[in-house]
Amino acid sequence: LPLIINSGSFAMALFAAKKAEELGYYGIGVGEHYSLPGKPNGRPDPFVALSAMALATTELRLGTMATSATIRHPVVLANLALSLQAVSGGRSFLCLGVGSGPDAEYESNGFRYITRADRLDVFEEMLAIIRGLSENRSGFSFRGRTYSLNGSTLNLADEFPPIWVGERKSRRILK
């Protein structure tokens, strides 16, 4: 399992990545949460932080821990994951979660707030889309309750990173 960091400092994140690699860790994961009203959390975007870590290391696997299904559109997320895979020389992973942030995190940042049960539906659609995009490079179409794609194609042709599911509360997903 990777070392998980939630540092707001790029210098500390880079130090942690270099140290983790030096100590022989498998990888490093960066969490994704957004600030609550009036309380900056000091965290950079995980894909930006992981890209910087990729340039500062040579063997460490790098990924999100975990990216919420309800915050980013799956096509944008798939392209970010594929870009990190290219920048890291094939050392990345994409860890996806249902989304467990506090209600205020969703409301204050304008993210579509949905119930936990509905988050599972969105998560399943997102996972199907990301898998479909990664396996169908000549164009992928999808019709779901939340998302609809018509011949979508990823920006890069690199091999897609492994997808991990970072969810501990849902028996439905663990099946």
PDB file of C-alpha atoms in Angstrom:
ATOM      1  CA  LEU A   1       0.000   0.000   0.000  1.00  0.00           C
ATOM      2  CA  PRO A   2       1.187   3.534  -0.637  1.00  0.00           C
ATOM      3  CA  LEU A   3       2.064   6.151   1.931  1.00  0.00           C
ATOM      4  CA  ILE A   4      -0.778   8.694   2.047  1.00  0.00           C
ATOM      5  CA  ILE A   5       0.019  12.377   2.469  1.00  0.00           C
ATOM      6  CA  ASN A   6      -2.222  15.393   2.851  1.00  0.00           C
ATOM      7  CA  SER A   7       0.351  18.163   2.943  1.00  0.00           C
ATOM      8  CA  GLY A   8      -0.421  21.652   1.762  1.00  0.00           C
ATOM      9  CA  SER A   9       3.238  22.410   1.216  1.00  0.00           C
ATOM     10  CA  PHE A  10       4.812  21.435  -2.113  1.00  0.00           C
ATOM     11  CA  ALA A  11       8.212  21.353  -0.423  1.00  0.00           C
ATOM     12  CA  MET A  12       6.928  18.918   2.233  1.00  0.00           C
ATOM     13  CA  ALA A  13       5.144  16.779  -0.370  1.00  0.00           C
ATOM     14  CA  LEU A  14       8.308  16.537  -2.477  1.00  0.00           C
ATOM     15  CA  PHE A  15      10.383  15.749   0.599  1.00  0.00           C
ATOM     16  CA  ALA A  16       7.909  12.999   1.578  1.00  0.00           C
ATOM     17  CA  ALA A  17       7.981  11.504  -1.925  1.00  0.00           C
ATOM     18  CA  LYS A  18      11.772  11.457  -2.088  1.00  0.00           C
ATOM     19  CA  LYS A  19      12.010   9.989   1.433  1.00  0.00           C
ATOM     20  CA  ALA A  20       9.353   7.354   0.675  1.00  0.00           C
ATOM     21  CA  GLU A  21      11.281   6.283  -2.405  1.00  0.00           C
ATOM     22  CA  GLU A  22      14.556   6.234  -0.460  1.00  0.00           C
ATOM     23  CA  LEU A  23      12.943   4.011   2.216  1.00  0.00           C
ATOM     24  CA  GLY A  24      11.558   1.606  -0.390  1.00  0.00           C
ATOM     25  CA  TYR A  25       7.850   2.415  -0.179  1.00  0.00           C
ATOM     26  CA  TYR A  26       5.685   1.070  -3.001  1.00  0.00           C
ATOM     27  CA  GLY A  27       4.046   4.392  -3.660  1.00  0.00           C
ATOM     28  CA  ILE A  28       2.552   7.596  -2.392  1.00  0.00           C
ATOM     29  CA  GLY A  29      -1.050   8.777  -2.522  1.00  0.00           C
ATOM     30  CA  VAL A  30      -2.375  12.309  -2.274  1.00  0.00           C
ATOM     31  CA  GLY A  31      -5.861  13.008  -0.942  1.00  0.00           C
ATOM     32  CA  GLU A  32      -8.395  15.290  -2.562  1.00  0.00           C
ATOM     33  CA  HIS A  33     -10.592  17.566  -0.477  1.00  0.00           C
ATOM     34  CA  TYR A  34     -11.654  21.149  -0.960  1.00  0.00           C
ATOM     35  CA  SER A  35     -11.772  23.958   1.582  1.00  0.00           C
ATOM     36  CA  LEU A  36     -14.711  24.560   3.863  1.00  0.00           C
ATOM     37  CA  PRO A  37     -16.222  28.070   3.991  1.00  0.00           C
ATOM     38  CA  GLY A  38     -13.629  30.527   5.304  1.00  0.00           C
ATOM     39  CA  LYS A  39     -11.121  27.750   6.100  1.00  0.00           C
ATOM     40  CA  PRO A  40      -8.473  27.268   3.389  1.00  0.00           C
ATOM     41  CA  ASN A  41      -7.089  23.745   3.717  1.00  0.00           C
ATOM     42  CA  GLY A  42      -3.768  24.598   2.049  1.00  0.00           C
ATOM     43  CA  ARG A  43      -3.853  21.538  -0.219  1.00  0.00           C
ATOM     44  CA  PRO A  44      -2.775  21.820  -3.844  1.00  0.00           C
ATOM     45  CA  ASP A  45      -4.636  19.907  -6.535  1.00  0.00           C
ATOM     46  CA  PRO A  46      -3.544  16.259  -6.208  1.00  0.00           C
ATOM     47  CA  PHE A  47      -2.711  15.868  -9.905  1.00  0.00           C
ATOM     48  CA  VAL A  48      -0.442  18.923  -9.812  1.00  0.00           C
ATOM     49  CA  ALA A  49       1.292  17.702  -6.634  1.00  0.00           C
ATOM     50  CA  LEU A  50       1.670  14.169  -8.045  1.00  0.00           C
ATOM     51  CA  SER A  51       3.118  15.518 -11.308  1.00  0.00           C
ATOM     52  CA  ALA A  52       5.749  17.426  -9.335  1.00  0.00           C
ATOM     53  CA  MET A  53       6.523  14.263  -7.338  1.00  0.00           C
ATOM     54  CA  ALA A  54       6.838  12.280 -10.571  1.00  0.00           C
ATOM     55  CA  LEU A  55       9.609  14.616 -11.721  1.00  0.00           C
ATOM     56  CA  ALA A  56      11.390  14.343  -8.355  1.00  0.00           C
ATOM     57  CA  THR A  57      11.356  10.505  -8.160  1.00  0.00           C
ATOM     58  CA  THR A  58      12.220   7.598 -10.437  1.00  0.00           C
ATOM     59  CA  GLU A  59      10.552   4.458  -9.044  1.00  0.00           C
ATOM     60  CA  LEU A  60       7.792   5.496  -6.636  1.00  0.00           C
ATOM     61  CA  ARG A  61       4.220   4.776  -7.781  1.00  0.00           C
ATOM     62  CA  LEU A  62       2.007   7.861  -7.558  1.00  0.00           C
ATOM     63  CA  GLY A  63      -1.747   8.291  -7.300  1.00  0.00           C
ATOM     64  CA  THR A  64      -4.799   9.875  -5.795  1.00  0.00           C
ATOM     65  CA  MET A  65      -6.186   8.592  -2.482  1.00  0.00           C
ATOM     66  CA  ALA A  66      -9.051   8.901  -3.386  1.00  0.00           C
ATOM     67  CA  THR A  67     -10.666  11.084  -6.016  1.00  0.00           C
ATOM     68  CA  SER A  68     -14.395  11.572  -5.480  1.00  0.00           C
ATOM     69  CA  ALA A  69     -16.890  10.446  -8.095  1.00  0.00           C
ATOM     70  CA  THR A  70     -18.996  13.521  -7.510  1.00  0.00           C
ATOM     71  CA  ILE A  71     -16.410  16.276  -7.981  1.00  0.00           C
ATOM     72  CA  ARG A  72     -14.800  15.784 -11.407  1.00  0.00           C
ATOM     73  CA  HIS A  73     -16.397  14.792 -14.704  1.00  0.00           C
ATOM     74  CA  PRO A  74     -15.173  11.281 -15.666  1.00  0.00           C
ATOM     75  CA  VAL A  75     -13.707  12.396 -19.026  1.00  0.00           C
ATOM     76  CA  VAL A  76     -11.710  15.165 -17.307  1.00  0.00           C
ATOM     77  CA  LEU A  77     -10.617  12.732 -14.598  1.00  0.00           C
ATOM     78  CA  ALA A  78      -9.575  10.069 -17.119  1.00  0.00           C
ATOM     79  CA  ASN A  79      -7.498  12.621 -19.037  1.00  0.00           C
ATOM     80  CA  LEU A  80      -5.851  13.829 -15.811  1.00  0.00           C
ATOM     81  CA  ALA A  81      -5.027  10.244 -14.824  1.00  0.00           C
ATOM     82  CA  LEU A  82      -3.616   9.487 -18.259  1.00  0.00           C
ATOM     83  CA  SER A  83      -1.547  12.698 -18.198  1.00  0.00           C
ATOM     84  CA  LEU A  84      -0.075  11.714 -14.824  1.00  0.00           C
ATOM     85  CA  GLN A  85       0.681   8.268 -16.242  1.00  0.00           C
ATOM     86  CA  ALA A  86       2.621   9.913 -19.092  1.00  0.00           C
ATOM     87  CA  VAL A  87       4.478  12.404 -16.845  1.00  0.00           C
ATOM     88  CA  SER A  88       5.441   9.641 -14.394  1.00  0.00           C
ATOM     89  CA  GLY A  89       6.687   7.251 -17.062  1.00  0.00           C
ATOM     90  CA  GLY A  90       3.961   4.709 -16.290  1.00  0.00           C
ATOM     91  CA  ARG A  91       4.223   4.819 -12.487  1.00  0.00           C
ATOM     92  CA  SER A  92       0.770   6.132 -11.586  1.00  0.00           C
ATOM     93  CA  PHE A  93      -2.486   4.680 -10.288  1.00  0.00           C
ATOM     94  CA  LEU A  94      -5.955   6.168 -10.059  1.00  0.00           C
ATOM     95  CA  CYS A  95      -7.789   5.571  -6.794  1.00  0.00           C
ATOM     96  CA  LEU A  96     -11.493   6.418  -6.984  1.00  0.00           C
ATOM     97  CA  GLY A  97     -13.976   6.858  -4.160  1.00  0.00           C
ATOM     98  CA  VAL A  98     -17.663   7.531  -3.736  1.00  0.00           C
ATOM     99  CA  GLY A  99     -17.043  10.832  -1.946  1.00  0.00           C
ATOM    100  CA  SER A 100     -17.126  11.280   1.785  1.00  0.00           C
ATOM    101  CA  GLY A 101     -16.509  14.958   2.320  1.00  0.00           C
ATOM    102  CA  PRO A 102     -18.703  16.972   4.649  1.00  0.00           C
ATOM    103  CA  ASP A 103     -21.880  18.455   3.170  1.00  0.00           C
ATOM    104  CA  ALA A 104     -20.398  21.947   3.546  1.00  0.00           C
ATOM    105  CA  GLU A 105     -17.482  20.964   1.285  1.00  0.00           C
ATOM    106  CA  TYR A 106     -19.949  20.231  -1.516  1.00  0.00           C
ATOM    107  CA  GLU A 107     -22.290  23.144  -0.907  1.00  0.00           C
ATOM    108  CA  SER A 108     -19.692  25.888  -0.466  1.00  0.00           C
ATOM    109  CA  ASN A 109     -17.731  24.901  -3.567  1.00  0.00           C
ATOM    110  CA  GLY A 110     -20.736  24.470  -5.837  1.00  0.00           C
ATOM    111  CA  PHE A 111     -20.341  20.730  -6.276  1.00  0.00           C
ATOM    112  CA  ARG A 112     -23.553  18.931  -6.990  1.00  0.00           C
ATOM    113  CA  TYR A 113     -24.598  17.505  -3.638  1.00  0.00           C
ATOM    114  CA  ILE A 114     -26.269  14.135  -3.799  1.00  0.00           C
ATOM    115  CA  THR A 115     -27.218  11.538  -1.223  1.00  0.00           C
ATOM    116  CA  ARG A 116     -24.862   8.696  -0.410  1.00  0.00           C
ATOM    117  CA  ALA A 117     -27.093   6.209  -2.262  1.00  0.00           C
ATOM    118  CA  ASP A 118     -27.070   8.417  -5.362  1.00  0.00           C
ATOM    119  CA  ARG A 119     -23.292   8.851  -5.040  1.00  0.00           C
ATOM    120  CA  LEU A 120     -22.976   5.089  -5.477  1.00  0.00           C
ATOM    121  CA  ASP A 121     -24.933   5.293  -8.736  1.00  0.00           C
ATOM    122  CA  VAL A 122     -22.740   8.156  -9.974  1.00  0.00           C
ATOM    123  CA  PHE A 123     -19.622   6.245  -8.881  1.00  0.00           C
ATOM    124  CA  GLU A 124     -20.681   3.178 -10.867  1.00  0.00           C
ATOM    125  CA  GLU A 125     -21.315   5.313 -13.969  1.00  0.00           C
ATOM    126  CA  MET A 126     -17.976   7.088 -13.554  1.00  0.00           C
ATOM    127  CA  LEU A 127     -16.121   3.800 -13.207  1.00  0.00           C
ATOM    128  CA  ALA A 128     -17.855   2.371 -16.293  1.00  0.00           C
ATOM    129  CA  ILE A 129     -16.949   5.490 -18.295  1.00  0.00           C
ATOM    130  CA  ILE A 130     -13.302   5.561 -17.208  1.00  0.00           C
ATOM    131  CA  ARG A 131     -12.920   1.847 -17.952  1.00  0.00           C
ATOM    132  CA  GLY A 132     -14.697   2.314 -21.283  1.00  0.00           C
ATOM    133  CA  LEU A 133     -12.483   5.243 -22.262  1.00  0.00           C
ATOM    134  CA  SER A 134      -9.333   3.346 -21.292  1.00  0.00           C
ATOM    135  CA  GLU A 135     -10.342   0.258 -23.309  1.00  0.00           C
ATOM    136  CA  ASN A 136     -11.924   1.921 -26.372  1.00  0.00           C
ATOM    137  CA  ARG A 137      -9.371   4.357 -27.742  1.00  0.00           C
ATOM    138  CA  SER A 138     -11.184   4.925 -31.034  1.00  0.00           C
ATOM    139  CA  GLY A 139     -14.209   6.441 -29.290  1.00  0.00           C
ATOM    140  CA  PHE A 140     -16.524   5.506 -26.451  1.00  0.00           C
ATOM    141  CA  SER A 141     -20.229   6.185 -26.073  1.00  0.00           C
ATOM    142  CA  PHE A 142     -22.248   5.885 -22.883  1.00  0.00           C
ATOM    143  CA  ARG A 143     -25.780   6.708 -21.711  1.00  0.00           C
ATOM    144  CA  GLY A 144     -26.503   6.787 -18.024  1.00  0.00           C
ATOM    145  CA  ARG A 145     -28.654   8.685 -15.575  1.00  0.00           C
ATOM    146  CA  THR A 146     -25.914  11.214 -14.852  1.00  0.00           C
ATOM    147  CA  TYR A 147     -23.521  11.137 -17.804  1.00  0.00           C
ATOM    148  CA  SER A 148     -23.858  10.809 -21.551  1.00  0.00           C
ATOM    149  CA  LEU A 149     -20.956  10.490 -24.010  1.00  0.00           C
ATOM    150  CA  ASN A 150     -20.977  10.174 -27.771  1.00  0.00           C
ATOM    151  CA  GLY A 151     -17.703   8.925 -29.241  1.00  0.00           C
ATOM    152  CA  SER A 152     -15.458  10.428 -26.533  1.00  0.00           C
ATOM    153  CA  THR A 153     -11.713   9.828 -26.924  1.00  0.00           C
ATOM    154  CA  LEU A 154      -8.866  10.389 -24.467  1.00  0.00           C
ATOM    155  CA  ASN A 155      -6.193  12.972 -25.315  1.00  0.00           C
ATOM    156  CA  LEU A 156      -3.192  10.646 -25.024  1.00  0.00           C
ATOM    157  CA  ALA A 157      -2.501   7.118 -26.268  1.00  0.00           C
ATOM    158  CA  ASP A 158      -0.401   5.971 -23.284  1.00  0.00           C
ATOM    159  CA  GLU A 159      -1.347   2.840 -21.349  1.00  0.00           C
ATOM    160  CA  PHE A 160      -4.025   3.704 -18.798  1.00  0.00           C
ATOM    161  CA  PRO A 161      -2.935   3.435 -15.139  1.00  0.00           C
ATOM    162  CA  PRO A 162      -4.343   0.781 -12.812  1.00  0.00           C
ATOM    163  CA  ILE A 163      -7.657   1.759 -11.224  1.00  0.00           C
ATOM    164  CA  TRP A 164      -8.110   1.208  -7.497  1.00  0.00           C
ATOM    165  CA  VAL A 165     -11.335   1.575  -5.538  1.00  0.00           C
ATOM    166  CA  GLY A 166     -10.832   3.503  -2.299  1.00  0.00           C
ATOM    167  CA  GLU A 167     -14.141   2.874  -0.576  1.00  0.00           C
ATOM    168  CA  ARG A 168     -14.559   1.347   2.835  1.00  0.00           C
ATOM    169  CA  LYS A 169     -18.196   2.023   3.672  1.00  0.00           C
ATOM    170  CA  SER A 170     -20.144   0.420   0.838  1.00  0.00           C
ATOM    171  CA  ARG A 171     -20.928  -3.268   0.666  1.00  0.00           C
ATOM    172  CA  ARG A 172     -22.518  -2.627  -2.721  1.00  0.00           C
ATOM    173  CA  ILE A 173     -19.183  -1.609  -4.260  1.00  0.00           C
ATOM    174  CA  LEU A 174     -17.241  -4.350  -2.522  1.00  0.00           C
ATOM    175  CA  LYS A 175     -19.368  -7.030  -4.202  1.00  0.00           C
TER     176      LYS A 175
END
